[in-house]
Short mmCIF file of C-alpha atoms in Angstrom, two decimals:
data_model
loop_
_atom_site.label_atom_id
_atom_site.label_comp_id
_atom_site.label_asym_id
_atom_site.label_seq_id
_atom_site.Cartn_x
_atom_site.Cartn_y
_atom_site.Cartn_z
CA MET A 1 0.00 0.00 0.00
CA TYR A 2 1.17 3.49 -0.78
CA GLN A 3 2.60 5.21 2.33
CA LEU A 4 2.56 8.97 2.93
CA GLN A 5 5.97 10.61 3.07
CA ASP A 6 6.85 13.26 5.59
CA SER A 7 6.68 15.89 2.87
CA GLU A 8 3.22 14.84 1.83
CA GLN A 9 0.14 15.90 3.71
CA PRO A 10 -3.10 13.95 3.48
CA LEU A 11 -5.67 15.62 1.27
CA SER A 12 -8.33 17.03 3.55
CA LEU A 13 -11.93 17.57 2.54
CA PRO A 14 -13.29 21.11 2.55
CA GLU A 15 -14.90 22.23 5.71
CA LYS A 16 -18.55 21.37 5.74
CA ARG A 17 -20.98 24.25 5.80
CA PRO A 18 -23.22 23.98 8.84
CA ILE A 19 -26.78 23.21 7.92
CA THR A 20 -28.00 25.88 10.30
CA GLU A 21 -26.44 28.52 8.03
CA VAL A 22 -29.06 27.78 5.39
CA GLN A 23 -32.37 29.25 6.41
CA ALA A 24 -35.54 27.35 5.72
CA GLY A 25 -37.08 28.35 2.43
CA SER A 26 -33.80 29.81 1.14
CA SER A 27 -33.55 29.75 -2.63
CA GLU A 28 -29.73 29.38 -2.50
CA PRO A 29 -28.84 25.98 -3.97
CA PHE A 30 -26.29 23.61 -2.44
CA LYS A 31 -23.17 23.64 -4.65
CA ARG A 32 -20.29 21.23 -5.00
CA VAL A 33 -16.78 22.44 -4.34
CA LYS A 34 -14.67 22.59 -7.50
CA LEU A 35 -11.03 21.64 -6.92
CA ASP A 36 -9.27 20.44 -10.06
CA HIS A 37 -10.90 22.58 -12.73
CA GLU A 38 -13.92 24.78 -13.28
CA GLU A 39 -17.12 23.01 -14.24
CA PRO A 40 -20.69 24.28 -14.42
CA GLU A 41 -22.30 24.22 -11.03
CA GLN A 42 -24.71 21.37 -10.44
CA LYS A 43 -27.31 20.82 -7.79
CA VAL A 44 -26.95 17.91 -5.40
CA HIS A 45 -30.29 16.46 -6.47
CA SER A 46 -29.22 16.06 -10.10
CA THR A 47 -30.11 12.68 -11.60
CA GLU A 48 -26.60 12.31 -13.04
CA HIS A 49 -23.38 12.75 -11.01
CA GLU A 50 -19.75 11.96 -11.73
CA GLU A 51 -18.05 10.89 -8.54
CA GLY A 52 -14.62 12.16 -7.49
CA PRO A 53 -12.42 12.05 -4.42
CA SER A 54 -12.97 15.72 -3.64
CA ASP A 55 -16.78 15.62 -3.53
CA PRO A 56 -18.16 16.25 -0.04
CA PRO A 57 -21.13 14.18 1.13
CA PRO A 58 -24.50 15.96 1.01
CA PRO A 59 -26.17 17.25 4.17
CA ALA A 60 -28.02 14.49 5.92
CA ASN A 61 -31.36 16.26 6.23
CA ILE A 62 -31.86 16.87 2.49
CA LYS A 63 -34.33 14.52 0.83
CA GLN A 64 -32.52 12.39 -1.76
CA GLY A 65 -33.46 9.88 -4.43
CA LYS A 66 -31.59 6.62 -5.01
CA ARG A 67 -28.09 6.90 -3.51
CA ASP A 68 -24.92 4.87 -3.47
CA ALA A 69 -22.97 3.90 -0.34
CA ALA A 70 -21.28 7.32 -0.19
CA GLY A 71 -24.62 9.08 -0.25
CA TRP A 72 -24.44 10.40 -3.84
CA ALA A 73 -27.05 9.87 -6.54
CA LYS A 74 -26.36 6.65 -8.41
CA SER A 75 -24.60 7.25 -11.69
CA ARG A 76 -26.42 6.42 -14.94
CA ARG A 77 -23.11 5.69 -16.66
CA GLY A 78 -23.44 2.64 -18.86
CA LYS A 79 -27.25 2.81 -18.90
CA ALA A 80 -29.34 3.57 -21.98
CA LYS A 81 -30.21 7.22 -22.31
CA ASP A 82 -33.90 8.02 -21.77
CA THR A 83 -35.15 9.28 -25.12
CA LYS A 84 -38.77 8.24 -24.80
CA ASN A 85 -40.26 11.69 -25.28
CA LYS A 86 -37.39 13.54 -26.91
CA GLY A 87 -38.32 15.44 -30.04
CA ARG A 88 -42.03 14.67 -29.82
CA ARG A 89 -44.70 17.34 -30.19
CA ARG A 90 -47.32 16.13 -27.72
CA GLY A 91 -47.79 12.87 -29.57
CA THR A 92 -47.67 14.36 -33.05
CA ARG A 93 -44.02 13.74 -33.84
CA ASP A 94 -42.78 10.52 -35.40
CA PRO A 95 -40.60 8.63 -32.89
CA GLY A 96 -38.77 7.04 -35.83
CA ALA A 97 -37.18 10.39 -36.63
CA GLN A 98 -35.52 10.53 -33.22
CA ASP A 99 -32.14 9.08 -34.14
CA LYS A 100 -31.78 11.53 -36.99
CA GLU A 101 -32.55 14.45 -34.68
CA GLU A 102 -29.94 13.31 -32.16
CA GLY A 103 -27.37 13.11 -34.93
CA ASP A 104 -28.21 16.60 -36.06
CA GLU A 105 -27.49 17.95 -32.59
CA GLN A 106 -23.82 17.11 -33.00
CA GLY A 107 -23.40 19.65 -35.81
CA PRO A 108 -23.29 23.42 -35.44
CA LYS A 109 -26.57 25.01 -34.45
CA ALA A 110 -28.26 27.51 -36.75
CA PRO A 111 -28.06 31.13 -35.66
CA ARG A 112 -30.92 32.30 -33.46
CA LEU A 113 -33.30 34.59 -35.31
CA PRO A 114 -35.61 37.07 -33.58
CA LYS A 115 -39.23 36.06 -33.06
CA LYS A 116 -42.20 38.41 -33.01
CA GLN A 117 -45.68 37.91 -31.64
CA SER A 118 -47.73 37.58 -34.81
CA ALA A 119 -51.25 36.78 -35.96
CA LEU A 120 -51.89 34.70 -39.07
CA LEU A 121 -55.21 35.26 -40.83
CA ILE A 122 -56.13 31.92 -42.38
CA GLY A 123 -58.91 30.08 -44.20
CA PHE A 124 -59.43 26.37 -44.70
CA CYS A 125 -61.66 23.61 -45.95
CA GLY A 126 -62.07 21.28 -42.97
CA THR A 127 -62.62 18.18 -45.09
CA GLY A 128 -60.18 15.46 -44.07
CA CYS A 129 -59.14 17.13 -40.81
CA ASN A 130 -60.12 16.24 -37.28
CA GLY A 131 -60.91 19.81 -36.32
CA MET A 132 -58.83 22.93 -35.79
CA GLN A 133 -56.77 22.21 -32.68
CA ILE A 134 -53.61 20.07 -32.67
CA GLN A 135 -54.26 16.54 -31.43
CA PRO A 136 -51.98 13.49 -31.19
CA ASP A 137 -51.83 11.12 -34.15
CA VAL A 138 -54.56 12.78 -36.25
CA ARG A 139 -54.55 15.36 -39.04
CA THR A 140 -55.72 18.79 -37.89
CA ILE A 141 -55.62 22.29 -39.35
CA GLU A 142 -53.13 23.55 -36.76
CA GLY A 143 -50.96 20.47 -37.18
CA VAL A 144 -50.67 20.97 -40.93
CA LEU A 145 -50.09 24.72 -40.49
CA PHE A 146 -47.43 24.30 -37.81
CA ASP A 147 -45.48 21.78 -39.89
CA ALA A 148 -45.58 24.21 -42.82
CA LEU A 149 -44.26 27.03 -40.60
CA VAL A 150 -41.36 24.82 -39.53
CA ARG A 151 -40.47 23.94 -43.13
CA ALA A 152 -40.74 27.58 -44.19
CA GLY A 153 -38.36 28.65 -41.40
CA ALA A 154 -40.93 30.70 -39.44
CA VAL A 155 -40.51 28.31 -36.50
CA SER A 156 -36.99 27.25 -35.54
CA LYS A 157 -35.99 23.60 -35.25
CA ASP A 158 -35.47 24.11 -31.52
CA ASN A 159 -39.18 24.93 -31.20
CA ALA A 160 -40.44 22.46 -33.80
CA ASP A 161 -41.18 19.73 -31.27
CA ASP A 162 -43.86 21.60 -29.31
CA PRO A 163 -46.22 24.43 -30.39
CA VAL A 164 -46.46 25.53 -26.75
CA LYS A 165 -42.91 26.89 -27.06
CA VAL A 166 -44.13 29.52 -29.51
CA SER A 167 -47.39 30.18 -27.59
CA LEU A 168 -49.73 28.87 -30.28
CA GLY A 169 -53.34 30.02 -29.84
CA ARG A 170 -56.47 30.34 -31.94
CA ALA A 171 -59.41 32.75 -32.05
CA ALA A 172 -62.07 30.12 -32.76
CA ARG A 173 -62.02 26.35 -32.47
CA THR A 174 -63.89 24.33 -35.10
CA ASP A 175 -65.28 20.80 -34.95
CA ALA A 176 -64.03 18.02 -37.19
CA GLY A 177 -64.78 18.73 -40.83
CA VAL A 178 -66.03 22.29 -40.25
CA HIS A 179 -64.79 24.91 -42.72
CA ALA A 180 -63.54 28.46 -42.10
CA ALA A 181 -63.37 31.32 -44.57
CA GLY A 182 -61.47 33.23 -41.89
CA ASN A 183 -59.83 32.31 -38.60
CA LEU A 184 -56.82 33.57 -36.69
CA VAL A 185 -53.90 31.83 -35.01
CA SER A 186 -51.27 33.67 -33.00
CA MET A 187 -47.74 32.67 -32.02
CA LYS A 188 -44.16 33.88 -31.86
CA LEU A 189 -42.79 33.64 -35.40
CA ILE A 190 -39.59 34.37 -37.25
CA THR A 191 -41.00 36.83 -39.78
CA ALA A 192 -37.67 37.97 -41.25
CA ILE A 193 -36.55 34.67 -42.79
CA PRO A 194 -33.19 34.94 -44.61
CA GLY A 195 -33.68 34.82 -48.37
CA VAL A 196 -37.49 35.14 -48.16
CA GLU A 197 -39.05 38.30 -49.56
CA ASP A 198 -42.74 37.39 -49.24
CA PHE A 199 -43.39 35.82 -45.84
CA VAL A 200 -47.03 34.84 -46.52
CA ALA A 201 -46.30 33.43 -49.98
CA ARG A 202 -43.49 31.30 -48.54
CA ILE A 203 -45.84 29.73 -45.98
CA ASN A 204 -48.51 29.07 -48.61
CA GLU A 205 -45.92 27.22 -50.69
CA GLU A 206 -45.70 24.66 -47.89
CA LEU A 207 -49.49 24.36 -47.39
CA PRO A 208 -52.00 22.24 -49.32
CA PRO A 209 -54.37 24.33 -51.47
CA GLU A 210 -57.32 23.78 -49.11
CA ILE A 211 -55.51 25.69 -46.32
CA ARG A 212 -54.49 29.29 -47.02
CA VAL A 213 -52.82 32.13 -45.11
CA TRP A 214 -54.44 35.43 -46.10
CA GLY A 215 -52.04 37.69 -44.24
CA SER A 216 -49.76 38.20 -41.25
CA VAL A 217 -50.16 40.94 -38.64
CA ARG A 218 -47.63 42.02 -36.00
CA VAL A 219 -49.60 42.13 -32.74
CA GLN A 220 -48.87 43.27 -29.21
CA ASN A 221 -46.86 40.92 -27.04
CA SER A 222 -49.83 40.57 -24.68
CA PHE A 223 -52.16 39.54 -27.52
CA ASN A 224 -54.26 36.45 -26.84
CA ALA A 225 -56.13 35.18 -29.90
CA ARG A 226 -59.06 33.79 -27.93
CA MET A 227 -59.42 36.43 -25.22
CA SER A 228 -58.85 39.38 -27.59
CA CYS A 229 -61.63 38.19 -29.88
CA ASP A 230 -64.89 40.09 -29.31
CA SER A 231 -67.21 37.89 -31.37
CA ARG A 232 -67.42 35.36 -34.17
CA LYS A 233 -69.60 34.92 -37.23
CA TYR A 234 -70.75 31.52 -38.46
CA THR A 235 -72.99 30.61 -41.38
CA TYR A 236 -75.01 27.41 -41.67
CA PHE A 237 -76.28 26.25 -45.08
CA PHE A 238 -78.98 23.62 -45.57
CA PRO A 239 -81.49 22.51 -48.23
CA THR A 240 -84.96 23.95 -47.67
CA TYR A 241 -86.54 20.48 -48.03
CA LEU A 242 -85.55 19.85 -44.39
CA LEU A 243 -88.59 21.96 -43.44
CA ILE A 244 -91.01 19.44 -45.03
CA PRO A 245 -92.98 17.72 -42.21
CA PRO A 246 -92.10 14.13 -41.20
CA LYS A 247 -93.19 11.42 -43.60
CA PRO A 248 -96.56 9.87 -42.65
CA GLY A 249 -96.23 6.45 -41.06
CA THR A 250 -92.71 6.95 -39.69
CA ALA A 251 -91.83 6.07 -36.09
CA PHE A 252 -91.40 9.71 -35.13
CA GLN A 253 -94.77 10.72 -36.60
CA TYR A 254 -96.49 7.86 -34.74
CA ALA A 255 -94.90 8.77 -31.37
CA TYR A 256 -95.68 12.44 -31.97
CA GLU A 257 -99.36 11.74 -32.70
CA GLN A 258 -99.73 9.38 -29.74
CA TYR A 259 -98.31 11.93 -27.30
CA THR A 260 -100.22 14.87 -28.79
CA ARG A 261 -103.55 13.06 -28.41
CA SER A 262 -102.85 12.83 -24.67
CA MET A 263 -102.62 16.63 -24.49
CA GLN A 264 -105.76 18.65 -24.01
CA GLY A 265 -106.89 21.37 -26.37
CA VAL A 266 -104.49 20.67 -29.23
CA GLU A 267 -104.57 18.81 -32.50
CA PRO A 268 -101.48 16.99 -33.83
CA LEU A 269 -99.91 18.13 -37.07
CA ASP A 270 -101.29 15.90 -39.83
CA SER A 271 -98.37 15.64 -42.22
CA SER A 272 -100.42 13.53 -44.65
CA VAL A 273 -102.33 16.65 -45.75
CA HIS A 274 -99.15 18.62 -46.42
CA PRO A 275 -98.83 19.41 -50.17
CA PHE A 276 -95.62 17.40 -50.46
CA TRP A 277 -96.91 14.18 -48.86
CA SER A 278 -100.48 14.38 -50.18
CA ALA A 279 -99.29 13.96 -53.74
CA GLY A 280 -99.15 10.39 -55.05
CA ASN A 281 -98.44 7.28 -52.99
CA SER A 282 -96.12 8.93 -50.49
CA ARG A 283 -96.50 6.23 -47.83
CA SER A 284 -95.10 3.54 -50.12
CA SER A 285 -92.58 5.66 -52.02
CA SER A 286 -88.89 4.80 -51.79
CA THR A 287 -86.27 7.01 -50.19
CA THR A 288 -84.69 7.58 -53.59
CA ASP A 289 -87.98 8.72 -55.10
CA ASP A 290 -88.66 10.94 -52.10
CA LEU A 291 -85.25 12.61 -52.41
CA VAL A 292 -85.77 13.39 -56.09
CA ARG A 293 -89.05 15.10 -55.25
CA LYS A 294 -87.55 16.90 -52.24
CA ARG A 295 -84.87 18.50 -54.37
CA SER A 296 -87.53 20.02 -56.59
CA TRP A 297 -89.45 21.36 -53.58
CA ARG A 298 -89.46 25.13 -53.03
CA ILE A 299 -90.15 26.77 -49.68
CA SER A 300 -92.95 29.33 -49.39
CA THR A 301 -92.50 32.94 -48.31
CA GLU A 302 -94.62 32.21 -45.23
CA GLN A 303 -92.30 29.40 -44.16
CA VAL A 304 -89.27 31.65 -44.51
CA GLU A 305 -90.94 34.20 -42.24
CA VAL A 306 -91.75 31.50 -39.66
CA ILE A 307 -88.13 30.44 -39.37
CA ARG A 308 -86.96 34.06 -39.23
CA GLN A 309 -89.24 34.80 -36.30
CA ALA A 310 -88.17 31.62 -34.50
CA ALA A 311 -84.48 32.51 -34.98
CA LYS A 312 -84.95 35.73 -33.01
CA LYS A 313 -85.36 33.56 -29.92
CA PHE A 314 -81.61 32.96 -29.97
CA GLU A 315 -80.70 36.65 -29.81
CA GLY A 316 -79.58 38.04 -26.46
CA THR A 317 -77.94 36.36 -23.47
CA HIS A 318 -79.17 32.86 -22.61
CA ASN A 319 -78.20 29.63 -20.89
CA PHE A 320 -77.17 27.29 -23.73
CA HIS A 321 -76.58 24.16 -21.63
CA ASN A 322 -78.93 22.10 -23.83
CA PHE A 323 -77.04 23.10 -26.98
CA THR A 324 -73.70 21.52 -26.05
CA VAL A 325 -72.34 18.48 -24.18
CA GLY A 326 -70.89 17.99 -20.72
CA ARG A 327 -72.47 21.10 -19.18
CA GLU A 328 -74.90 21.31 -16.27
CA PHE A 329 -77.54 24.00 -15.96
CA GLY A 330 -75.87 25.93 -13.12
CA GLU A 331 -72.49 26.46 -14.78
CA ARG A 332 -71.68 30.10 -15.53
CA SER A 333 -69.96 29.22 -18.80
CA ASN A 334 -73.35 28.31 -20.28
CA GLN A 335 -74.22 32.00 -20.51
CA ARG A 336 -73.51 33.17 -24.07
CA HIS A 337 -74.61 36.26 -25.97
CA MET A 338 -75.90 36.15 -29.53
CA TRP A 339 -75.82 39.54 -31.23
CA LYS A 340 -77.85 38.77 -34.32
CA LEU A 341 -79.16 36.02 -36.59
CA GLU A 342 -79.82 36.74 -40.25
CA ILE A 343 -81.65 34.37 -42.59
CA SER A 344 -81.06 34.80 -46.30
CA ASP A 345 -83.58 34.46 -49.07
CA PRO A 346 -83.61 30.95 -50.56
CA ALA A 347 -81.46 30.32 -53.64
CA VAL A 348 -81.40 27.40 -56.07
CA TYR A 349 -78.12 25.67 -56.95
CA GLY A 350 -78.43 22.82 -59.40
CA ASP A 351 -81.71 21.07 -58.58
CA THR A 352 -81.76 21.94 -54.86
CA GLU A 353 -82.96 25.05 -53.08
CA TRP A 354 -80.66 26.20 -50.25
CA ILE A 355 -81.03 28.70 -47.42
CA SER A 356 -78.38 30.10 -45.04
CA ILE A 357 -78.44 31.44 -41.48
CA LEU A 358 -75.74 33.79 -40.22
CA PHE A 359 -74.99 33.59 -36.48
CA HIS A 360 -73.13 36.51 -34.92
CA GLY A 361 -72.29 35.70 -31.31
CA GLN A 362 -69.83 36.59 -28.62
CA SER A 363 -68.69 32.97 -28.42
CA PHE A 364 -70.02 29.54 -29.25
CA MET A 365 -70.15 26.30 -27.33
CA LEU A 366 -69.05 22.88 -28.53
CA HIS A 367 -71.57 21.37 -30.99
CA GLN A 368 -73.30 24.67 -31.71
CA ARG A 369 -75.03 22.84 -34.59
CA LYS A 370 -77.63 21.86 -31.99
CA MET A 371 -78.97 25.42 -32.23
CA MET A 372 -79.69 24.86 -35.92
CA SER A 373 -81.30 21.52 -35.18
CA ALA A 374 -83.70 23.01 -32.63
CA LEU A 375 -84.67 25.69 -35.13
CA VAL A 376 -85.24 23.33 -38.08
CA LEU A 377 -86.98 20.55 -36.15
CA SER A 378 -89.37 22.91 -34.37
CA CYS A 379 -90.36 24.57 -37.65
CA ARG A 380 -90.92 21.31 -39.56
CA THR A 381 -93.12 19.86 -36.80
CA GLY A 382 -95.19 22.98 -36.16
CA THR A 383 -93.74 23.32 -32.63
CA PRO A 384 -94.13 26.90 -31.31
CA SER A 385 -90.89 28.90 -31.01
CA GLN A 386 -91.56 28.96 -27.28
CA ILE A 387 -89.74 25.62 -27.13
CA ILE A 388 -86.42 27.47 -27.55
CA ASP A 389 -87.17 29.44 -24.37
CA GLU A 390 -87.95 26.13 -22.66
CA LEU A 391 -84.56 24.76 -23.70
CA TYR A 392 -82.84 27.58 -21.79
CA GLY A 393 -84.45 26.26 -18.59
CA PRO A 394 -83.08 23.73 -16.09
CA ARG A 395 -84.55 20.59 -17.67
CA MET A 396 -82.01 18.68 -19.73
CA VAL A 397 -83.02 17.11 -23.05
CA ILE A 398 -81.40 15.60 -26.11
CA VAL A 399 -81.02 18.02 -29.03
CA PRO A 400 -79.56 16.33 -32.12
CA LYS A 401 -76.68 17.89 -34.03
CA MET A 402 -77.22 19.05 -37.58
CA PRO A 403 -74.71 17.66 -40.13
CA ALA A 404 -71.28 19.28 -39.98
CA LEU A 405 -71.32 19.64 -43.74
CA GLY A 406 -73.32 22.89 -43.63
CA LEU A 407 -71.29 24.84 -41.03
CA LEU A 408 -68.82 27.58 -41.97
CA LEU A 409 -66.85 29.95 -39.74
CA GLU A 410 -66.93 33.29 -41.54
CA TYR A 411 -64.35 35.13 -39.40
CA PRO A 412 -63.57 36.31 -35.86
CA ILE A 413 -63.94 40.00 -34.95
CA PHE A 414 -61.40 42.07 -32.96
CA ASP A 415 -63.07 45.49 -32.62
CA SER A 416 -61.79 46.20 -29.08
CA TYR A 417 -58.22 45.26 -29.94
CA ASN A 418 -58.36 47.33 -33.13
CA ARG A 419 -59.54 50.42 -31.23
CA LYS A 420 -56.76 49.94 -28.73
CA VAL A 421 -53.92 49.66 -31.27
CA ALA A 422 -55.40 52.42 -33.43
CA SER A 423 -55.15 54.89 -30.54
CA ILE A 424 -51.48 53.95 -30.08
CA SER A 425 -50.47 53.74 -33.74
CA GLU A 426 -52.27 56.80 -35.12
CA LYS A 427 -49.27 59.05 -34.33
CA LEU A 428 -46.64 56.51 -35.38
CA GLU A 429 -45.13 55.61 -38.71
CA PRO A 430 -45.61 52.00 -39.90
CA SER A 431 -41.84 51.55 -39.60
CA HIS A 432 -41.90 52.44 -35.88
CA PRO A 433 -41.22 49.40 -33.64
CA ASP A 434 -44.36 50.12 -31.56
CA TYR A 435 -46.68 50.44 -34.56
CA ARG A 436 -49.36 47.75 -34.72
CA PRO A 437 -51.85 47.43 -37.61
CA GLU A 438 -55.49 46.50 -37.15
CA ILE A 439 -56.76 42.96 -37.76
CA ASN A 440 -58.97 43.17 -40.81
CA PHE A 441 -60.22 40.23 -42.88
CA GLU A 442 -62.12 42.44 -45.30
CA GLN A 443 -58.94 43.54 -47.08
CA TYR A 444 -58.67 39.96 -48.35
CA ARG A 445 -62.35 39.71 -49.35
CA GLU A 446 -61.75 38.93 -53.02
CA SER A 447 -59.39 36.05 -52.27
CA ILE A 448 -61.63 34.75 -49.47
CA ASP A 449 -64.77 34.72 -51.65
CA ALA A 450 -62.97 32.88 -54.44
CA PHE A 451 -61.67 30.31 -51.94
CA LYS A 452 -65.15 29.83 -50.42
CA GLN A 453 -66.69 29.17 -53.81
CA THR A 454 -64.09 26.63 -54.91
CA PHE A 455 -63.22 24.75 -51.74
CA ILE A 456 -66.33 25.13 -49.58
CA TYR A 457 -69.57 25.87 -51.48
CA ASP A 458 -68.87 23.72 -54.53
CA ASN A 459 -67.60 20.88 -52.34
CA MET A 460 -70.59 21.10 -49.97
CA ARG A 461 -73.16 21.02 -52.77
CA ALA A 462 -71.38 18.26 -54.68
CA ILE A 463 -71.40 15.99 -51.62
CA GLU A 464 -75.08 16.69 -50.96
CA ASP A 465 -75.97 16.07 -54.62
CA ARG A 466 -74.08 12.78 -54.60
CA ASP A 467 -74.86 11.41 -51.14
CA GLY A 468 -77.98 13.20 -49.86
CA ILE A 469 -76.44 13.82 -46.43
CA PHE A 470 -79.15 16.19 -45.20
CA ASP A 471 -81.93 13.85 -46.30
CA ALA A 472 -80.21 10.96 -44.52
CA TRP A 473 -80.01 13.07 -41.36
CA VAL A 474 -83.68 14.11 -41.31
CA ARG A 475 -84.77 10.53 -42.02
CA SER A 476 -82.67 9.35 -39.04
CA ILE A 477 -84.80 11.71 -36.95
CA ASP A 478 -88.04 10.37 -38.42
CA MET A 479 -86.99 6.76 -37.75
CA TYR A 480 -86.76 7.42 -33.99
CA GLY A 481 -89.92 6.54 -32.05
CA GLY A 482 -88.82 7.04 -28.43
CA ASN A 483 -89.58 9.75 -25.87
CA ASP A 484 -86.42 11.85 -26.15
CA LEU A 485 -87.81 14.16 -28.85
CA LEU A 486 -91.35 14.57 -27.52
CA TYR A 487 -90.62 18.21 -26.67
CA LEU A 488 -91.42 18.75 -30.35
CA ASN A 489 -95.16 19.14 -29.83
CA PRO A 490 -97.99 21.63 -30.49
CA LYS A 491 -97.65 23.30 -27.07
CA GLY A 492 -93.90 23.82 -27.16
CA ILE A 493 -93.32 22.48 -23.63
CA ILE A 494 -90.91 19.83 -22.38
CA PRO A 495 -92.77 16.77 -21.03
CA ALA A 496 -91.35 14.80 -18.10
CA SER A 497 -90.86 11.78 -20.36
CA ALA A 498 -88.34 13.70 -22.49
CA VAL A 499 -86.21 14.97 -19.57
CA ILE A 500 -82.74 13.43 -19.23
CA LYS A 501 -81.56 12.63 -15.71
CA MET A 502 -77.84 12.17 -15.12
CA GLY A 503 -76.89 8.56 -14.46
CA GLU A 504 -80.41 7.28 -15.14
CA LYS A 505 -80.81 4.69 -17.88
CA ARG A 506 -83.54 5.35 -20.44
CA ASP A 507 -85.55 3.04 -22.63
CA ASN A 508 -84.88 3.53 -26.34
CA PRO A 509 -82.55 6.55 -26.05
CA PHE A 510 -81.87 8.64 -29.14
CA LYS A 511 -78.41 7.96 -30.56
CA GLU A 512 -76.70 10.10 -33.14
CA LYS A 513 -74.79 8.81 -36.14
CA ARG A 514 -71.11 9.61 -36.41
CA ARG A 515 -71.29 9.98 -40.18
CA PHE A 516 -73.10 13.31 -39.78
CA ASP A 517 -69.97 14.74 -38.14
CA LEU A 518 -68.08 14.17 -41.41
CA THR A 519 -67.73 16.46 -44.38
CA SER A 520 -66.02 14.00 -46.71
CA PHE A 521 -67.19 10.56 -47.73
CA PRO A 522 -65.68 7.78 -49.84
CA ASP A 523 -66.86 7.34 -53.39
CA THR A 524 -69.37 4.51 -53.03
CA GLN A 525 -69.84 4.09 -56.80
CA GLY A 526 -73.48 5.03 -56.86
CA THR A 527 -74.45 3.62 -53.47
CA PRO A 528 -76.10 6.38 -51.40
CA VAL A 529 -74.33 7.09 -48.16
CA PHE A 530 -77.52 6.48 -46.20
CA ALA A 531 -77.53 2.87 -47.46
CA LEU A 532 -74.12 2.11 -45.95
CA GLU A 533 -73.58 0.44 -42.60
CA GLU A 534 -73.12 3.07 -39.94
CA GLU A 535 -71.90 3.37 -36.39
CA GLU A 536 -73.90 5.01 -33.65
CA GLU A 537 -72.32 7.71 -31.58
CA ALA A 538 -72.40 6.94 -27.87
CA GLU A 539 -73.32 9.60 -25.36
CA ASN A 540 -70.21 10.88 -23.61
CA THR A 541 -68.91 13.70 -21.50
CA LEU A 542 -65.65 15.61 -21.70
CA ASP A 543 -63.27 16.82 -19.04
CA LYS A 544 -64.22 20.41 -18.13
CA SER A 545 -60.76 21.86 -18.84
CA ARG A 546 -60.64 20.15 -22.26
CA LEU A 547 -64.20 21.27 -22.98
CA GLU A 548 -63.30 24.91 -22.32
CA ASP A 549 -60.33 24.68 -24.66
CA MET A 550 -62.53 23.22 -27.40
CA GLU A 551 -65.04 26.06 -27.26
CA GLY A 552 -64.68 29.28 -29.19
#
């Protein structure tokens, strides 16, 4: 064994710092003593530690993880490096690309470019996408857009693994398949990309033609796309034949007549005397024959006025708990304000007459298509518009969703933000670093209208002409003979038999079809979509925090 010479002194450890010198709650970290050479300071509780003879043992009263005999954290030397989640964007990144990314890290890093809080004004056809918001393992509008921004150089590779790093937000969330002529996403972007003269054009080069960026706006650093948005405008399009009463002899018509006869002082709506069903052998006609006749049907001026008057019931502030999912009557978030509803004059495209309803509201809840359903179903059954007031009350009922095919987000509105930046920027030159332009979709109106016609209107009408989606939906209503829809009655009141009680099982509950949430369908070579096997959509509830994030 090596013996110490007289000239050699044993190497002594540094004097320990008394634990009492560190006050409780102190933010000063415990640091190792560096003897041989300078290294970056590391905390004692690090998961990796390289042992050495000069390391002092940690204080005894500090909570530690797995330790070796000397009291230090066990070294991970020789163990496989944990790369389970490295380089993944919340489940959207391909784990197979991981090795390549690790190899890239060994080379020189690209220079850091300045980022600016920016708003992108976009439009998209929602066909083929599972909604607006990024989700793991599915194609979404934000997912496609974010990948395009990375390829264009607007998002650095360091931030490419997680949109949260660039504070991605949106003004309005859309359901799966829903289209938008205008929407807004905000995030920190590299707007001065080396070698790129037209920032917007460069992004559009990386996007598919059904997703477009209209413009980019430099916004204030405190800008929040959702909270800064004052209101949103949506339009819903549907064929006017949906207002034809239920076909005589259907399960719904039978249940409706049976319940109505139990009511005093009212007569049930006799759909057999309606001009559409009184012609020919309507009871024995096929669905194909019925659809051909429906497409040639034209709504009367009186019917248009009826639906316009009923739509006014949505205006103002109301409790919309029956027009969404996962919400109870007493929740404050159910209170929403609708500024105005406008119903257009009917117009014929091809063989079918269409009508549109413009909703201008402060914000909309998940599955806002239920509002349209309540309006259409009440009008086609002769139910008084009073039923909409009833649906604002505490009793919970099932309101079906209209098909997603007809819904379009027109654009979000930022009047308050625009007034705020206008007061700041009016005395500044556009080149001034504090200058902020207003958010204005109208300056892109020509491009937006052309996009709507090609990718939204033409697509919507072609699918309806081929597959008869709206007819399939209204027939799914007429095939239901249970109690859940008995609030559609001549008095416009909700009967006890139609009330839904949480946790209570019902006989013959109404179940929606998942196909009506789609806006694209496979080419069935002449087979109508309503003739295909379908899957029922189970009733479900969403976590409250996720539900809030999905509303817009």
